Coordinates of C-alpha atoms in Angstrom, one line a residue:
M1 CA 34.3 -53.3 -128.6
T2 CA 36.8 -52.3 -125.9
R3 CA 39.4 -54.8 -124.4
R4 CA 37.6 -54.8 -121.2
Q5 CA 34.7 -55.8 -123.3
S6 CA 36.3 -58.4 -125.4
E7 CA 38.0 -60.1 -122.4
Q8 CA 34.4 -60.1 -120.5
S9 CA 32.9 -61.8 -123.5
E10 CA 35.4 -64.4 -123.6
H11 CA 35.3 -65.3 -120.3
L12 CA 31.3 -65.4 -120.7
V13 CA 31.8 -67.8 -123.7
K14 CA 34.3 -70.0 -121.9
M15 CA 31.9 -70.8 -118.7
A16 CA 28.8 -71.1 -120.9
N17 CA 31.1 -73.7 -123.0
Q18 CA 31.8 -75.4 -119.7
I19 CA 27.7 -75.4 -118.8
A20 CA 27.4 -76.9 -121.9
L21 CA 29.7 -79.7 -121.7
N22 CA 28.4 -80.3 -117.8
F23 CA 25.1 -80.7 -119.3
G24 CA 26.0 -83.5 -121.5
E25 CA 27.1 -82.1 -125.1
Q26 CA 28.4 -84.9 -126.2
R27 CA 25.7 -87.1 -125.4
D28 CA 22.5 -85.3 -126.4
L29 CA 23.3 -81.8 -127.8
K30 CA 19.7 -80.5 -128.0
Q31 CA 19.0 -81.5 -124.1
A32 CA 22.6 -79.7 -123.3
A33 CA 21.4 -76.8 -125.4
Q34 CA 18.2 -76.6 -123.2
H35 CA 19.5 -77.2 -119.9
T36 CA 22.4 -74.6 -120.7
G37 CA 19.5 -72.2 -121.5
E38 CA 17.7 -72.7 -118.4
H39 CA 21.2 -72.3 -116.5
L40 CA 21.8 -69.0 -117.5
D41 CA 18.3 -67.9 -117.2
R42 CA 18.3 -68.8 -113.5
F43 CA 21.9 -67.8 -112.6
W44 CA 23.1 -65.3 -114.7
T45 CA 22.6 -61.8 -114.8
R46 CA 20.4 -60.0 -117.7
A47 CA 23.5 -58.3 -119.1
M48 CA 25.5 -61.1 -119.0
R49 CA 22.9 -63.5 -121.1
E50 CA 22.7 -59.9 -123.1
Q51 CA 26.2 -60.3 -123.8
L52 CA 26.5 -63.7 -124.7
S53 CA 23.8 -63.0 -127.1
A54 CA 25.6 -60.2 -128.7
Y55 CA 28.7 -62.0 -129.1
A56 CA 26.6 -65.0 -130.6
A57 CA 24.8 -62.6 -132.7
S58 CA 28.0 -61.6 -134.3
G59 CA 28.9 -65.0 -135.3
G60 CA 29.6 -66.9 -132.3
A61 CA 33.2 -68.2 -133.2
Q62 CA 34.0 -69.8 -130.1
L63 CA 30.9 -71.0 -128.8
S64 CA 30.3 -74.9 -128.5
P65 CA 28.0 -76.2 -130.5
A66 CA 25.1 -76.6 -127.6
V67 CA 25.6 -72.8 -126.9
R68 CA 25.3 -72.2 -130.8
L69 CA 22.3 -74.2 -131.0
L70 CA 20.9 -71.8 -128.0
F71 CA 21.3 -69.4 -129.7
S72 CA 20.5 -70.6 -133.2
V73 CA 23.8 -69.9 -134.7
E74 CA 24.9 -71.1 -138.1

């Protein structure tokens, strides 16, 4: 992964985590994961979703609990 790709991934992770937080991650984890996934499907490009998915598949260390649940990272 290039430095630019790494920076892009960090930015996508930050945005996804913020989206999950806005959807009430602290109140209902499963619901926040569902709404976050719907948001990503509606508003993110396929390339953005694929890059976040690849990050999750590589361990997803910085993903919030709802985003981890969305990608089933354990």
